[in-house]
């Protein structure tokens, strides 16, 4: 009943066409996005056929005898359509696991796609993970998400910072000029976290050129200078902050407070359902970055978990 095939570049059109119809995929699973860093990973993405029809996709990469879904993406997991049924998905995992064993795999690290990115209920894979794979939760990151149709009020601190930004003459605008924001982002990450952006300026410019309506940059300016900004990924009914940063001047005048208050209002008007501020776990462990999540929750966001599972084959 099942046939499992490894993805190859010759199947890119078939893969991408399925992503468009999937109930839990975002544009991050389009091969034009996934393959920008193909040189960093040994791709081992799978295509699952059921009764000779493409039924599901599994974006993945290989490291030794371990399959990851997918180390180069924020979230991963089995991509399904609205026609996917629990019993068939369960049996698909049996077939996928047998295929992996035959090729020498011994372990799977599986990143489930958070429910806010699905257009229909899409947790058939979670049942299979426990029922078939006996998987265990091995990591849980926590994101802060605003429900735009039932927004909670801003905290008093966030309201005060918005007023400070307005008084300082901060202006919010969209820009196509990534180079106006990237040096600020790089300097801030280096100074505060000893880190670098996942994407270089050249990489993010390439991705934005491929997905111009889905990758958008909004900045906060004071006296014509960019003092803060956020790069947004637009995924169906959910907006996600891929990067957030402000320099010392921007933090001092509450630039990000005005920026996000403006964006939340506009997203609500545009009919979006969720605004995902991203996770607030410390990079070296699963501990919570209390100050970071405090700021995000001040905009009315509450917790959605990004879960990772592990199982042996």
mmCIF file of N, CA and C in Angstrom, residues 100-188:
data_model
loop_
_atom_site.group_PDB
_atom_site.id
_atom_site.type_symbol
_atom_site.label_atom_id
_atom_site.label_comp_id
_atom_site.label_asym_id
_atom_site.label_seq_id
_atom_site.Cartn_x
_atom_site.Cartn_y
_atom_site.Cartn_z
ATOM 1 N N UNK A 100 13.664 3.326 6.918
ATOM 2 C CA UNK A 100 14.838 3.894 7.584
ATOM 3 C C UNK A 100 15.744 2.801 8.156
ATOM 4 N N UNK A 101 15.137 1.778 8.746
ATOM 5 C CA UNK A 101 15.940 0.681 9.301
ATOM 6 C C UNK A 101 16.775 0.013 8.215
ATOM 7 N N UNK A 102 16.176 -0.175 7.052
ATOM 8 C CA UNK A 102 16.873 -0.829 5.955
ATOM 9 C C UNK A 102 18.090 -0.027 5.483
ATOM 10 N N UNK A 103 18.069 1.270 5.736
ATOM 11 C CA UNK A 103 19.192 2.107 5.311
ATOM 12 C C UNK A 103 20.113 2.456 6.476
ATOM 13 N N UNK A 104 20.014 1.713 7.566
ATOM 14 C CA UNK A 104 20.980 1.845 8.645
ATOM 15 C C UNK A 104 20.681 2.872 9.715
ATOM 16 N N UNK A 105 19.486 3.450 9.704
ATOM 17 C CA UNK A 105 19.136 4.414 10.746
ATOM 18 C C UNK A 105 18.800 3.694 12.051
ATOM 19 N N UNK A 106 19.144 4.354 13.152
ATOM 20 C CA UNK A 106 18.859 3.793 14.468
ATOM 21 C C UNK A 106 18.052 4.736 15.355
ATOM 22 N N UNK A 107 17.948 5.988 14.937
ATOM 23 C CA UNK A 107 17.291 6.969 15.791
ATOM 24 C C UNK A 107 16.639 8.051 14.939
ATOM 25 N N UNK A 108 15.534 8.622 15.445
ATOM 26 C CA UNK A 108 14.849 9.726 14.767
ATOM 27 C C UNK A 108 14.628 10.859 15.768
ATOM 28 N N UNK A 109 14.978 12.077 15.356
ATOM 29 C CA UNK A 109 14.670 13.292 16.107
ATOM 30 C C UNK A 109 13.626 14.053 15.287
ATOM 31 N N UNK A 110 12.452 14.221 15.879
ATOM 32 C CA UNK A 110 11.275 14.677 15.121
ATOM 33 C C UNK A 110 10.724 15.964 15.713
ATOM 34 N N UNK A 111 10.726 17.036 14.905
ATOM 35 C CA UNK A 111 10.196 18.324 15.350
ATOM 36 C C UNK A 111 8.767 18.496 14.827
ATOM 37 N N UNK A 112 7.819 18.502 15.746
ATOM 38 C CA UNK A 112 6.418 18.657 15.366
ATOM 39 C C UNK A 112 6.125 20.098 14.964
ATOM 40 N N UNK A 113 5.245 20.276 13.986
ATOM 41 C CA UNK A 113 4.858 21.605 13.531
ATOM 42 C C UNK A 113 3.805 22.170 14.487
ATOM 43 N N UNK A 114 4.042 23.322 15.105
ATOM 44 C CA UNK A 114 3.060 23.895 16.030
ATOM 45 C C UNK A 114 1.696 24.094 15.366
ATOM 46 N N UNK A 115 0.650 23.891 16.129
ATOM 47 C CA UNK A 115 -0.712 23.882 15.583
ATOM 48 C C UNK A 115 -1.118 25.222 14.966
ATOM 49 N N UNK A 116 -0.493 26.318 15.352
ATOM 50 C CA UNK A 116 -0.874 27.618 14.804
ATOM 51 C C UNK A 116 -0.530 27.749 13.324
ATOM 52 N N UNK A 117 0.267 26.819 12.786
ATOM 53 C CA UNK A 117 0.631 26.875 11.377
ATOM 54 C C UNK A 117 -0.216 25.945 10.512
ATOM 55 N N UNK A 118 -1.163 25.251 11.100
ATOM 56 C CA UNK A 118 -2.028 24.346 10.350
ATOM 57 C C UNK A 118 -3.343 25.035 10.006
ATOM 58 N N UNK A 119 -3.854 24.754 8.818
ATOM 59 C CA UNK A 119 -5.138 25.303 8.406
ATOM 60 C C UNK A 119 -6.298 24.368 8.758
ATOM 61 N N UNK A 120 -5.971 23.144 9.145
ATOM 62 C CA UNK A 120 -6.925 22.160 9.641
ATOM 63 C C UNK A 120 -6.244 21.411 10.785
ATOM 64 N N UNK A 121 -7.010 20.749 11.675
ATOM 65 C CA UNK A 121 -6.367 19.915 12.697
ATOM 66 C C UNK A 121 -5.370 18.957 12.037
ATOM 67 N N UNK A 122 -4.163 18.864 12.620
ATOM 68 C CA UNK A 122 -3.077 18.148 11.930
ATOM 69 C C UNK A 122 -2.163 17.453 12.923
ATOM 70 N N UNK A 123 -2.748 16.725 13.868
ATOM 71 C CA UNK A 123 -1.919 16.046 14.864
ATOM 72 C C UNK A 123 -1.982 14.526 14.739
ATOM 73 N N UNK A 124 -2.291 14.066 13.525
ATOM 74 C CA UNK A 124 -2.254 12.627 13.278
ATOM 75 C C UNK A 124 -0.870 12.058 13.550
ATOM 76 N N UNK A 125 0.159 12.857 13.274
ATOM 77 C CA UNK A 125 1.524 12.375 13.497
ATOM 78 C C UNK A 125 1.827 12.190 14.980
ATOM 79 N N UNK A 126 1.229 13.025 15.849
ATOM 80 C CA UNK A 126 1.472 12.880 17.284
ATOM 81 C C UNK A 126 0.933 11.547 17.803
ATOM 82 N N UNK A 127 -0.210 11.124 17.289
ATOM 83 C CA UNK A 127 -0.724 9.813 17.678
ATOM 84 C C UNK A 127 0.226 8.717 17.229
ATOM 85 N N UNK A 128 0.708 8.810 15.991
ATOM 86 C CA UNK A 128 1.620 7.783 15.476
ATOM 87 C C UNK A 128 2.928 7.764 16.255
ATOM 88 N N UNK A 129 3.398 8.913 16.669
ATOM 89 C CA UNK A 129 4.662 8.969 17.412
ATOM 90 C C UNK A 129 4.589 8.158 18.700
ATOM 91 N N UNK A 130 3.457 8.206 19.388
ATOM 92 C CA UNK A 130 3.331 7.451 20.635
ATOM 93 C C UNK A 130 2.842 6.030 20.387
ATOM 94 N N UNK A 131 1.910 5.863 19.471
ATOM 95 C CA UNK A 131 1.301 4.551 19.244
ATOM 96 C C UNK A 131 2.217 3.598 18.492
ATOM 97 N N UNK A 132 2.961 4.108 17.531
ATOM 98 C CA UNK A 132 3.824 3.275 16.687
ATOM 99 C C UNK A 132 5.286 3.360 17.131
ATOM 100 N N UNK A 133 5.751 4.587 17.351
ATOM 101 C CA UNK A 133 7.186 4.821 17.549
ATOM 102 C C UNK A 133 7.609 4.783 19.013
ATOM 103 N N UNK A 134 6.651 4.887 19.928
ATOM 104 C CA UNK A 134 6.959 4.969 21.372
ATOM 105 C C UNK A 134 7.936 6.112 21.636
ATOM 106 N N UNK A 135 7.686 7.244 20.955
ATOM 107 C CA UNK A 135 8.580 8.394 21.059
ATOM 108 C C UNK A 135 8.444 9.081 22.406
ATOM 109 N N UNK A 136 9.511 9.743 22.802
ATOM 110 C CA UNK A 136 9.540 10.505 24.045
ATOM 111 C C UNK A 136 9.825 11.975 23.726
ATOM 112 N N UNK A 137 9.165 12.844 24.460
ATOM 113 C CA UNK A 137 9.448 14.269 24.329
ATOM 114 C C UNK A 137 10.860 14.535 24.834
ATOM 115 N N UNK A 138 11.709 15.129 23.992
ATOM 116 C CA UNK A 138 13.095 15.373 24.405
ATOM 117 C C UNK A 138 13.424 16.847 24.510
ATOM 118 N N UNK A 139 12.578 17.707 23.970
ATOM 119 C CA UNK A 139 12.835 19.138 24.065
ATOM 120 C C UNK A 139 11.529 19.891 23.887
ATOM 121 N N UNK A 140 11.371 20.964 24.657
ATOM 122 C CA UNK A 140 10.163 21.794 24.538
ATOM 123 C C UNK A 140 10.568 23.255 24.631
ATOM 124 N N UNK A 141 10.479 23.962 23.507
ATOM 125 C CA UNK A 141 10.688 25.401 23.485
ATOM 126 C C UNK A 141 9.324 26.083 23.582
ATOM 127 N N UNK A 142 9.313 27.278 24.135
ATOM 128 C CA UNK A 142 8.038 27.972 24.304
ATOM 129 C C UNK A 142 8.053 29.269 23.511
ATOM 130 N N UNK A 143 7.065 29.407 22.633
ATOM 131 C CA UNK A 143 6.878 30.617 21.847
ATOM 132 C C UNK A 143 5.773 31.456 22.479
ATOM 133 N N UNK A 144 5.764 32.731 22.158
ATOM 134 C CA UNK A 144 4.739 33.644 22.650
ATOM 135 C C UNK A 144 3.884 34.077 21.466
ATOM 136 N N UNK A 145 2.580 33.780 21.537
ATOM 137 C CA UNK A 145 1.688 33.974 20.407
ATOM 138 C C UNK A 145 0.492 34.836 20.811
ATOM 139 N N UNK A 146 0.202 35.826 19.996
ATOM 140 C CA UNK A 146 -0.970 36.675 20.201
ATOM 141 C C UNK A 146 -2.109 36.145 19.339
ATOM 142 N N UNK A 147 -3.260 35.909 19.958
ATOM 143 C CA UNK A 147 -4.475 35.560 19.216
ATOM 144 C C UNK A 147 -5.108 36.868 18.756
ATOM 145 N N UNK A 148 -5.018 37.170 17.488
ATOM 146 C CA UNK A 148 -5.351 38.498 16.996
ATOM 147 C C UNK A 148 -6.846 38.806 17.057
ATOM 148 N N UNK A 149 -7.675 37.789 16.952
ATOM 149 C CA UNK A 149 -9.125 38.039 16.986
ATOM 150 C C UNK A 149 -9.641 38.258 18.404
ATOM 151 N N UNK A 150 -8.848 37.867 19.379
ATOM 152 C CA UNK A 150 -9.244 38.063 20.780
ATOM 153 C C UNK A 150 -8.017 38.559 21.545
ATOM 154 N N UNK A 151 -7.527 39.702 21.102
ATOM 155 C CA UNK A 151 -6.284 40.229 21.670
ATOM 156 C C UNK A 151 -6.434 40.614 23.129
ATOM 157 N N UNK A 152 -5.456 40.234 23.910
ATOM 158 C CA UNK A 152 -5.380 40.706 25.283
ATOM 159 C C UNK A 152 -4.806 42.123 25.288
ATOM 160 N N UNK A 153 -5.124 42.915 26.285
ATOM 161 C CA UNK A 153 -4.612 44.286 26.308
ATOM 162 C C UNK A 153 -3.104 44.329 26.545
ATOM 163 N N UNK A 154 -2.490 45.404 26.081
ATOM 164 C CA UNK A 154 -1.078 45.625 26.364
ATOM 165 C C UNK A 154 -0.875 45.806 27.864
ATOM 166 N N UNK A 155 0.291 45.412 28.346
ATOM 167 C CA UNK A 155 0.626 45.687 29.735
ATOM 168 C C UNK A 155 0.845 47.194 29.912
ATOM 169 N N UNK A 156 0.782 47.644 31.146
ATOM 170 C CA UNK A 156 0.983 49.064 31.420
ATOM 171 C C UNK A 156 2.362 49.529 30.963
ATOM 172 N N UNK A 157 3.386 48.678 31.160
ATOM 173 C CA UNK A 157 4.740 49.041 30.738
ATOM 174 C C UNK A 157 4.822 49.211 29.235
ATOM 175 N N UNK A 158 4.224 48.283 28.490
ATOM 176 C CA UNK A 158 4.256 48.392 27.034
ATOM 177 C C UNK A 158 3.515 49.648 26.566
ATOM 178 N N UNK A 159 2.406 49.985 27.192
ATOM 179 C CA UNK A 159 1.669 51.196 26.817
ATOM 180 C C UNK A 159 2.512 52.451 27.057
ATOM 181 N N UNK A 160 3.217 52.475 28.174
ATOM 182 C CA UNK A 160 4.060 53.633 28.464
ATOM 183 C C UNK A 160 5.175 53.767 27.433
ATOM 184 N N UNK A 161 5.741 52.626 27.031
ATOM 185 C CA UNK A 161 6.828 52.655 26.038
ATOM 186 C C UNK A 161 6.321 53.089 24.669
ATOM 187 N N UNK A 162 5.093 52.710 24.317
ATOM 188 C CA UNK A 162 4.502 53.157 23.057
ATOM 189 C C UNK A 162 4.374 54.674 23.060
ATOM 190 N N UNK A 163 3.892 55.217 24.147
ATOM 191 C CA UNK A 163 3.750 56.673 24.246
ATOM 192 C C UNK A 163 5.111 57.364 24.169
ATOM 193 N N UNK A 164 6.124 56.769 24.790
ATOM 194 C CA UNK A 164 7.472 57.341 24.722
ATOM 195 C C UNK A 164 7.952 57.383 23.276
ATOM 196 N N UNK A 165 7.726 56.297 22.535
ATOM 197 C CA UNK A 165 8.161 56.249 21.139
ATOM 198 C C UNK A 165 7.428 57.281 20.291
ATOM 199 N N UNK A 166 6.140 57.416 20.520
ATOM 200 C CA UNK A 166 5.372 58.407 19.770
ATOM 201 C C UNK A 166 5.866 59.819 20.071
ATOM 202 N N UNK A 167 6.134 60.088 21.342
ATOM 203 C CA UNK A 167 6.631 61.407 21.745
ATOM 204 C C UNK A 167 7.998 61.692 21.142
ATOM 205 N N UNK A 168 8.817 60.645 20.980
ATOM 206 C CA UNK A 168 10.159 60.811 20.414
ATOM 207 C C UNK A 168 10.143 60.930 18.893
ATOM 208 N N UNK A 169 8.978 60.780 18.288
ATOM 209 C CA UNK A 169 8.869 60.912 16.842
ATOM 210 C C UNK A 169 9.280 59.681 16.063
ATOM 211 N N UNK A 170 9.215 58.506 16.695
ATOM 212 C CA UNK A 170 9.559 57.263 15.999
ATOM 213 C C UNK A 170 8.528 56.988 14.906
ATOM 214 N N UNK A 171 8.996 56.598 13.737
ATOM 215 C CA UNK A 171 8.131 56.280 12.603
ATOM 216 C C UNK A 171 8.305 54.816 12.212
ATOM 217 N N UNK A 172 7.189 54.196 11.827
ATOM 218 C CA UNK A 172 7.183 52.774 11.432
ATOM 219 C C UNK A 172 6.933 52.688 9.940
ATOM 220 N N UNK A 173 7.757 51.898 9.266
ATOM 221 C CA UNK A 173 7.520 51.712 7.835
ATOM 222 C C UNK A 173 8.074 50.381 7.368
ATOM 223 N N UNK A 174 7.549 49.918 6.248
ATOM 224 C CA UNK A 174 8.092 48.732 5.593
ATOM 225 C C UNK A 174 9.185 49.167 4.628
ATOM 226 N N UNK A 175 10.227 48.367 4.535
ATOM 227 C CA UNK A 175 11.309 48.661 3.606
ATOM 228 C C UNK A 175 11.760 47.394 2.902
ATOM 229 N N UNK A 176 12.242 47.555 1.689
ATOM 230 C CA UNK A 176 12.823 46.446 0.935
ATOM 231 C C UNK A 176 14.330 46.371 1.124
ATOM 232 N N UNK A 177 14.886 47.369 1.830
ATOM 233 C CA UNK A 177 16.335 47.486 1.982
ATOM 234 C C UNK A 177 16.809 46.711 3.206
ATOM 235 N N UNK A 178 17.116 45.449 3.006
ATOM 236 C CA UNK A 178 17.581 44.607 4.117
ATOM 237 C C UNK A 178 18.883 45.113 4.708
ATOM 238 N N UNK A 179 19.712 45.745 3.886
ATOM 239 C CA UNK A 179 21.009 46.216 4.365
ATOM 240 C C UNK A 179 20.874 47.356 5.373
ATOM 241 N N UNK A 180 19.696 47.960 5.460
ATOM 242 C CA UNK A 180 19.480 49.015 6.440
ATOM 243 C C UNK A 180 19.275 48.447 7.844
ATOM 244 N N UNK A 181 18.925 47.182 7.915
ATOM 245 C CA UNK A 181 18.614 46.549 9.202
ATOM 246 C C UNK A 181 19.664 45.524 9.627
ATOM 247 N N UNK A 182 20.281 44.849 8.653
ATOM 248 C CA UNK A 182 21.131 43.698 8.982
ATOM 249 C C UNK A 182 22.352 44.056 9.833
ATOM 250 N N UNK A 183 23.062 45.147 9.546
ATOM 251 C CA UNK A 183 24.200 45.495 10.423
ATOM 252 C C UNK A 183 23.765 45.750 11.863
ATOM 253 N N UNK A 184 22.604 46.375 12.056
ATOM 254 C CA UNK A 184 22.070 46.598 13.405
ATOM 255 C C UNK A 184 21.789 45.262 14.087
ATOM 256 N N UNK A 185 21.165 44.350 13.344
ATOM 257 C CA UNK A 185 20.852 43.022 13.882
ATOM 258 C C UNK A 185 22.125 42.284 14.263
ATOM 259 N N UNK A 186 23.112 42.261 13.380
ATOM 260 C CA UNK A 186 24.361 41.548 13.645
ATOM 261 C C UNK A 186 25.085 42.126 14.858
ATOM 262 N N UNK A 187 25.143 43.445 14.956
ATOM 263 C CA UNK A 187 25.837 44.084 16.075
ATOM 264 C C UNK A 187 25.133 43.799 17.397
ATOM 265 N N UNK A 188 23.809 43.810 17.374
ATOM 266 C CA UNK A 188 23.039 43.572 18.594
ATOM 267 C C UNK A 188 23.181 42.136 19.072
#
